[in-house]
């Protein structure tokens, strides 16, 4: 088959136990652990392989089926802090850094650091402007292949990233991660300059720029400047009139994907932001923050004339 084959069973005349090994047909990987070959084949993207048996131990003669339909990726490594799960332990370790705030991937001459090596690669491409991954259906190109795959779903309508806790599915893994926060409600990353807290360290980092005075990304067409390049790109669309994010349920289109997500809730009725004190829910986080002030009595907006 195209997945795994069972190597010859070796037995010793002095022992009654027999050892079964499994070899990947696509590379030199060999293991005696059936779960190990499952995880390995999942990483290859093998669609014909599926294991329905317990792990193989010494003395067992169970074979791994090589042609089973309806394969589903087995993800044995589950995060203890959120619903995500992974086929590889190394991916789980990288994911855990989004909870701990650890950022081991750095460049020599740049202060920014990242939890994932893939994010560092994206950052490097943004500096160079290189976009080697080109869409075959439209003129767009991307710095990383994962962004191209996500973009392709805008043509096909495919939404491969499915929530484990509700029926929703998403075209982008980042959107699924953001959605998962509506289930967990955990916000371990606290701003040291104000009371706000966030589920992801990247969100906290983005928020910190609202406190920072430095705004290195300057618009070439007007005096505005921004702390983040992504915000500058969204702003540039106000000059060009480009609105690439189109609603699937009505003719409206938007310059920013986050605005499209908020708009979509007017169709679906989704209200993910819930007050902890009275349980009223809102479609936008800004509306929840405004509502919270009715409980705290906070009035942050003062008139400058009286």
CSV table of C-alpha atoms in Angstrom, one decimal:
chain,number,residue,atom,x,y,z
A,1,UNK,CA,0.0,0.0,0.0
A,2,UNK,CA,0.9,3.7,0.0
A,3,UNK,CA,0.9,4.0,3.8
A,4,UNK,CA,2.8,1.6,6.0
A,5,UNK,CA,4.0,-2.0,5.6
A,6,UNK,CA,4.7,-4.6,8.2
A,7,UNK,CA,8.3,-5.6,8.2
A,8,UNK,CA,9.2,-9.3,8.5
A,9,UNK,CA,8.4,-10.6,11.9
A,10,UNK,CA,11.5,-11.7,13.8
A,11,UNK,CA,11.5,-14.5,16.3
A,12,UNK,CA,14.2,-16.1,18.4
A,13,UNK,CA,14.2,-19.8,19.2
A,14,UNK,CA,15.0,-18.9,22.8
A,15,UNK,CA,12.0,-16.5,23.2
A,16,UNK,CA,8.3,-16.9,22.7
A,17,UNK,CA,7.8,-13.2,22.1
A,18,UNK,CA,7.8,-11.8,18.6
A,19,UNK,CA,8.5,-8.2,17.5
A,20,UNK,CA,6.5,-6.4,14.8
A,21,UNK,CA,7.9,-3.3,13.1
A,22,UNK,CA,6.1,-0.8,10.8
A,23,UNK,CA,7.9,1.0,8.0
A,24,UNK,CA,6.8,4.1,6.1
A,25,UNK,CA,6.6,3.6,2.4
A,26,UNK,CA,7.4,7.3,1.7
A,27,UNK,CA,10.6,7.5,3.7
A,28,UNK,CA,13.0,5.6,5.9
A,29,UNK,CA,11.0,5.9,9.1
A,30,UNK,CA,10.6,2.6,11.0
A,31,UNK,CA,8.9,2.1,14.4
A,32,UNK,CA,7.5,-0.7,16.6
A,33,UNK,CA,4.8,1.6,17.9
A,34,UNK,CA,1.5,1.5,15.9
A,35,UNK,CA,0.5,5.0,17.2
A,36,UNK,CA,3.9,6.3,16.1
A,37,UNK,CA,3.3,5.2,12.5
A,38,UNK,CA,-0.2,6.7,12.6
A,39,UNK,CA,1.2,10.1,13.7
A,40,UNK,CA,4.0,9.8,11.1
A,41,UNK,CA,1.6,9.1,8.3
A,42,UNK,CA,-0.7,11.9,9.3
A,43,UNK,CA,2.3,14.3,9.0
A,44,UNK,CA,2.8,13.0,5.4
A,45,UNK,CA,-0.8,13.8,4.7
A,46,UNK,CA,-1.5,10.1,3.8
A,47,UNK,CA,-5.3,9.9,3.0
A,48,UNK,CA,-5.5,6.2,2.7
A,49,UNK,CA,-4.3,5.3,6.1
A,50,UNK,CA,-6.4,4.8,9.2
A,51,UNK,CA,-5.7,2.9,12.4
A,52,UNK,CA,-8.6,1.3,14.3
A,53,UNK,CA,-6.5,-0.9,16.6
A,54,UNK,CA,-4.8,-0.3,20.0
A,55,UNK,CA,-1.0,0.3,20.1
A,56,UNK,CA,1.1,-2.8,19.1
A,57,UNK,CA,3.2,-4.3,21.9
A,58,UNK,CA,5.8,-7.0,21.9
A,59,UNK,CA,4.1,-10.4,21.2
A,60,UNK,CA,1.2,-8.9,19.2
A,61,UNK,CA,0.8,-9.8,15.5
A,62,UNK,CA,-1.9,-7.2,14.6
A,63,UNK,CA,-1.3,-5.6,11.2
A,64,UNK,CA,-1.9,-1.9,10.3
A,65,UNK,CA,-4.5,-1.7,7.6
A,66,UNK,CA,-3.1,0.1,4.5
A,67,UNK,CA,-6.2,0.8,2.5
A,68,UNK,CA,-9.1,2.0,4.7
A,69,UNK,CA,-11.5,4.6,3.5
A,70,UNK,CA,-12.7,7.8,5.2
A,71,UNK,CA,-9.4,8.6,6.8
A,72,UNK,CA,-9.4,11.2,9.6
A,73,UNK,CA,-6.3,12.7,11.0
A,74,UNK,CA,-5.5,11.3,14.4
A,75,UNK,CA,-4.4,14.0,16.8
A,76,UNK,CA,-3.2,12.4,20.0
A,77,UNK,CA,-1.5,15.4,21.6
A,78,UNK,CA,-4.2,17.6,23.3
A,79,UNK,CA,-3.6,21.0,24.9
A,80,UNK,CA,-4.6,21.1,28.6
A,81,UNK,CA,-5.6,24.8,28.4
A,82,UNK,CA,-7.8,24.9,25.3
A,83,UNK,CA,-9.6,22.5,22.9
A,84,UNK,CA,-6.8,22.3,20.3
A,85,UNK,CA,-5.1,19.0,19.5
A,86,UNK,CA,-2.1,18.0,17.3
A,87,UNK,CA,-0.7,15.0,15.5
A,88,UNK,CA,2.8,15.8,16.6
A,89,UNK,CA,4.1,16.6,20.2
A,90,UNK,CA,6.5,19.2,18.7
A,91,UNK,CA,3.4,21.1,17.4
A,92,UNK,CA,1.8,20.9,20.8
A,93,UNK,CA,4.9,22.3,22.5
A,94,UNK,CA,5.0,25.2,20.0
A,95,UNK,CA,1.2,25.8,20.6
A,96,UNK,CA,1.8,25.8,24.4
A,97,UNK,CA,4.0,28.9,24.0
A,98,UNK,CA,0.9,30.9,22.9
A,99,UNK,CA,-0.3,30.3,26.5
A,100,UNK,CA,3.0,30.8,28.3
A,101,UNK,CA,4.1,33.8,26.2
A,102,UNK,CA,7.5,32.1,25.4
A,103,UNK,CA,9.0,33.3,22.0
A,104,UNK,CA,12.1,31.4,21.2
A,105,UNK,CA,12.3,32.3,17.5
A,106,UNK,CA,14.3,35.5,17.0
A,107,UNK,CA,16.3,37.3,14.4
A,108,UNK,CA,19.8,38.8,15.1
A,109,UNK,CA,19.1,42.4,14.2
A,110,UNK,CA,15.4,42.7,15.0
A,111,UNK,CA,13.7,43.0,18.4
A,112,UNK,CA,10.6,41.0,17.5
A,113,UNK,CA,10.4,37.3,18.6
A,114,UNK,CA,7.8,34.6,17.8
A,115,UNK,CA,6.3,31.5,19.3
A,116,UNK,CA,6.3,29.7,16.0
A,117,UNK,CA,9.1,29.4,13.4
A,118,UNK,CA,6.5,29.8,10.7
A,119,UNK,CA,5.6,33.3,12.1
A,120,UNK,CA,9.3,34.3,12.0
A,121,UNK,CA,9.4,33.2,8.3
A,122,UNK,CA,6.3,35.3,7.6
A,123,UNK,CA,7.9,38.3,9.4
A,124,UNK,CA,11.1,37.9,7.3
A,125,UNK,CA,9.1,37.8,4.0
A,126,UNK,CA,7.3,41.0,5.1
A,127,UNK,CA,10.6,42.8,5.5
A,128,UNK,CA,11.9,41.6,2.1
A,129,UNK,CA,8.5,42.0,0.3
A,130,UNK,CA,9.0,38.5,-1.2
A,131,UNK,CA,5.7,36.7,-2.0
A,132,UNK,CA,6.7,33.4,-3.8
A,133,UNK,CA,3.4,31.6,-3.4
A,134,UNK,CA,1.0,32.7,-6.2
A,135,UNK,CA,-2.7,31.9,-6.6
A,136,UNK,CA,-3.6,30.1,-9.8
A,137,UNK,CA,-7.1,31.6,-9.9
A,138,UNK,CA,-6.4,35.3,-9.3
A,139,UNK,CA,-3.4,37.7,-9.3
A,140,UNK,CA,-2.7,37.5,-5.6
A,141,UNK,CA,0.5,36.1,-4.1
A,142,UNK,CA,1.6,35.3,-0.5
A,143,UNK,CA,4.7,35.2,1.6
A,144,UNK,CA,4.0,31.7,3.0
A,145,UNK,CA,2.2,28.6,1.6
A,146,UNK,CA,-0.2,28.4,4.5
A,147,UNK,CA,-1.6,31.8,3.6
A,148,UNK,CA,-2.0,30.7,0.0
A,149,UNK,CA,-3.9,27.6,1.1
A,150,UNK,CA,-6.2,29.8,3.3
A,151,UNK,CA,-6.8,32.2,0.4
A,152,UNK,CA,-7.6,29.3,-2.0
A,153,UNK,CA,-10.6,28.5,0.3
A,154,UNK,CA,-12.1,31.9,-0.7
A,155,UNK,CA,-12.4,30.5,-4.3
A,156,UNK,CA,-13.5,26.9,-3.3
A,157,UNK,CA,-15.7,27.8,-0.2
A,158,UNK,CA,-13.9,25.0,1.7
A,159,UNK,CA,-13.7,25.4,5.5
A,160,UNK,CA,-11.4,22.7,6.8
A,161,UNK,CA,-10.9,24.0,10.3
A,162,UNK,CA,-13.8,22.7,12.4
A,163,UNK,CA,-14.6,23.6,16.0
A,164,UNK,CA,-14.7,20.6,18.3
A,165,UNK,CA,-17.3,22.2,20.6
A,166,UNK,CA,-19.9,23.5,18.1
A,167,UNK,CA,-20.8,23.1,14.4
A,168,UNK,CA,-18.8,26.1,13.1
A,169,UNK,CA,-16.0,25.7,10.6
A,170,UNK,CA,-13.5,28.2,9.2
A,171,UNK,CA,-11.3,28.7,6.2
A,172,UNK,CA,-8.3,29.8,8.4
A,173,UNK,CA,-6.8,28.1,11.4
A,174,UNK,CA,-6.2,31.5,12.9
A,175,UNK,CA,-10.0,32.2,12.8
A,176,UNK,CA,-10.6,28.9,14.5
A,177,UNK,CA,-8.2,29.7,17.3
A,178,UNK,CA,-9.9,33.1,17.7
A,179,UNK,CA,-13.3,31.4,17.8
A,180,UNK,CA,-12.1,28.8,20.4
A,181,UNK,CA,-11.6,31.7,22.8
A,182,UNK,CA,-15.4,32.2,22.9
A,183,UNK,CA,-15.7,28.8,24.4
A,184,UNK,CA,-12.8,28.9,26.9
A,185,UNK,CA,-13.1,32.6,28.0
A,186,UNK,CA,-9.6,32.3,29.4
A,187,UNK,CA,-7.6,35.5,29.2
A,188,UNK,CA,-4.3,34.9,30.9
A,189,UNK,CA,-2.3,37.7,29.3
A,190,UNK,CA,-2.8,40.9,31.4
A,191,UNK,CA,-1.7,44.4,30.3
A,192,UNK,CA,0.5,46.0,32.9
A,193,UNK,CA,-0.6,49.5,31.9
A,194,UNK,CA,-4.4,49.1,32.0
A,195,UNK,CA,-7.0,46.5,33.2
A,196,UNK,CA,-7.4,44.7,29.8
A,197,UNK,CA,-6.5,41.0,29.4
A,198,UNK,CA,-6.3,38.7,26.4
A,199,UNK,CA,-6.5,35.0,25.5
A,200,UNK,CA,-3.5,35.2,23.2
A,201,UNK,CA,-0.1,36.8,23.8
A,202,UNK,CA,-0.1,38.1,20.3
A,203,UNK,CA,-3.3,40.0,21.0
A,204,UNK,CA,-1.7,41.5,24.1
A,205,UNK,CA,1.3,42.6,22.1
A,206,UNK,CA,-1.0,44.3,19.5
A,207,UNK,CA,-2.8,46.0,22.4
A,208,UNK,CA,0.4,47.4,23.8
A,209,UNK,CA,1.0,49.4,20.7
A,210,UNK,CA,-2.0,51.5,21.7
A,211,UNK,CA,0.0,52.6,24.7
A,212,UNK,CA,3.3,53.1,22.8
A,213,UNK,CA,3.9,56.5,21.2
A,214,UNK,CA,6.1,55.0,18.4
A,215,UNK,CA,4.3,54.6,15.1
A,216,UNK,CA,6.9,53.6,12.5
A,217,UNK,CA,4.6,52.7,9.7
A,218,UNK,CA,3.7,55.9,7.9
A,219,UNK,CA,1.1,56.4,5.1
A,220,UNK,CA,2.6,57.8,1.9
A,221,UNK,CA,-0.6,59.5,0.9
A,222,UNK,CA,-1.6,61.3,4.2
A,223,UNK,CA,0.0,62.2,7.5
A,224,UNK,CA,-1.3,59.2,9.4
A,225,UNK,CA,1.1,56.6,10.9
A,226,UNK,CA,0.6,53.3,12.7
A,227,UNK,CA,2.3,51.1,15.2
A,228,UNK,CA,1.6,48.0,13.1
A,229,UNK,CA,2.1,47.4,9.4
A,230,UNK,CA,-1.1,45.4,9.2
A,231,UNK,CA,-3.0,48.5,10.3
A,232,UNK,CA,-1.3,50.6,7.7
A,233,UNK,CA,-2.3,48.1,5.0
A,234,UNK,CA,-6.0,48.3,6.1
A,235,UNK,CA,-5.7,52.1,6.2
A,236,UNK,CA,-4.3,52.2,2.6
A,237,UNK,CA,-7.5,50.6,1.4
A,238,UNK,CA,-9.3,53.8,2.4
A,239,UNK,CA,-7.3,55.6,-0.3
A,240,UNK,CA,-7.6,52.9,-3.0
A,241,UNK,CA,-11.2,52.0,-2.2
A,242,UNK,CA,-10.3,48.3,-2.3
A,243,UNK,CA,-12.8,46.1,-0.4
A,244,UNK,CA,-11.5,42.5,-0.8
A,245,UNK,CA,-13.6,40.9,2.0
A,246,UNK,CA,-17.0,40.2,0.7
A,247,UNK,CA,-20.0,39.0,2.7
A,248,UNK,CA,-21.4,35.6,1.5
A,249,UNK,CA,-24.9,36.5,2.7
A,250,UNK,CA,-25.4,40.0,1.2
A,251,UNK,CA,-23.7,42.3,-1.4
A,252,UNK,CA,-21.6,44.2,1.2
A,253,UNK,CA,-17.8,44.2,1.1
A,254,UNK,CA,-15.2,45.5,3.5
A,255,UNK,CA,-11.6,46.6,3.6
A,256,UNK,CA,-10.8,44.6,6.7
A,257,UNK,CA,-11.5,41.0,7.5
A,258,UNK,CA,-12.3,41.8,11.2
A,259,UNK,CA,-15.0,44.2,10.1
A,260,UNK,CA,-16.5,41.5,7.9
A,261,UNK,CA,-16.6,39.1,10.8
A,262,UNK,CA,-18.5,41.7,12.9
A,263,UNK,CA,-20.9,42.3,10.0
A,264,UNK,CA,-21.5,38.6,9.5
A,265,UNK,CA,-22.9,38.4,13.1
A,266,UNK,CA,-25.8,40.7,11.9
A,267,UNK,CA,-26.9,37.7,9.8
A,268,UNK,CA,-26.1,34.9,12.1
A,269,UNK,CA,-27.2,36.5,15.3
A,270,UNK,CA,-24.0,35.4,17.0
A,271,UNK,CA,-23.1,37.3,20.2
A,272,UNK,CA,-19.9,35.9,21.5
A,273,UNK,CA,-19.1,38.7,24.0
A,274,UNK,CA,-21.1,38.1,27.2
A,275,UNK,CA,-21.2,40.2,30.4
A,276,UNK,CA,-20.1,38.3,33.5
A,277,UNK,CA,-22.4,40.2,35.8
A,278,UNK,CA,-25.7,40.1,34.0
A,279,UNK,CA,-25.2,37.7,31.2
A,280,UNK,CA,-26.2,40.1,28.4
A,281,UNK,CA,-24.4,39.3,25.2
A,282,UNK,CA,-23.0,41.4,22.4
A,283,UNK,CA,-21.8,41.0,18.8
A,284,UNK,CA,-18.9,43.3,19.3
A,285,UNK,CA,-16.3,43.5,22.1
A,286,UNK,CA,-16.4,47.3,22.1
A,287,UNK,CA,-20.2,47.1,22.9
A,288,UNK,CA,-19.5,44.8,25.9
A,289,UNK,CA,-16.8,47.2,27.2
A,290,UNK,CA,-19.2,50.1,26.9
A,291,UNK,CA,-21.9,48.0,28.7
A,292,UNK,CA,-19.5,47.1,31.5
A,293,UNK,CA,-19.3,50.8,32.4
A,294,UNK,CA,-22.9,50.7,33.5
A,295,UNK,CA,-21.9,48.3,36.2
A,296,UNK,CA,-18.6,50.0,37.3
A,297,UNK,CA,-19.9,53.6,37.0
A,298,UNK,CA,-16.8,54.4,35.0
A,299,UNK,CA,-17.0,57.5,32.8
A,300,UNK,CA,-13.7,57.8,30.9
A,301,UNK,CA,-14.9,60.4,28.3
A,302,UNK,CA,-14.6,63.8,29.8
A,303,UNK,CA,-15.7,67.1,28.2
A,304,UNK,CA,-12.7,69.4,27.6
A,305,UNK,CA,-14.9,72.5,27.9
A,306,UNK,CA,-16.6,71.9,31.3
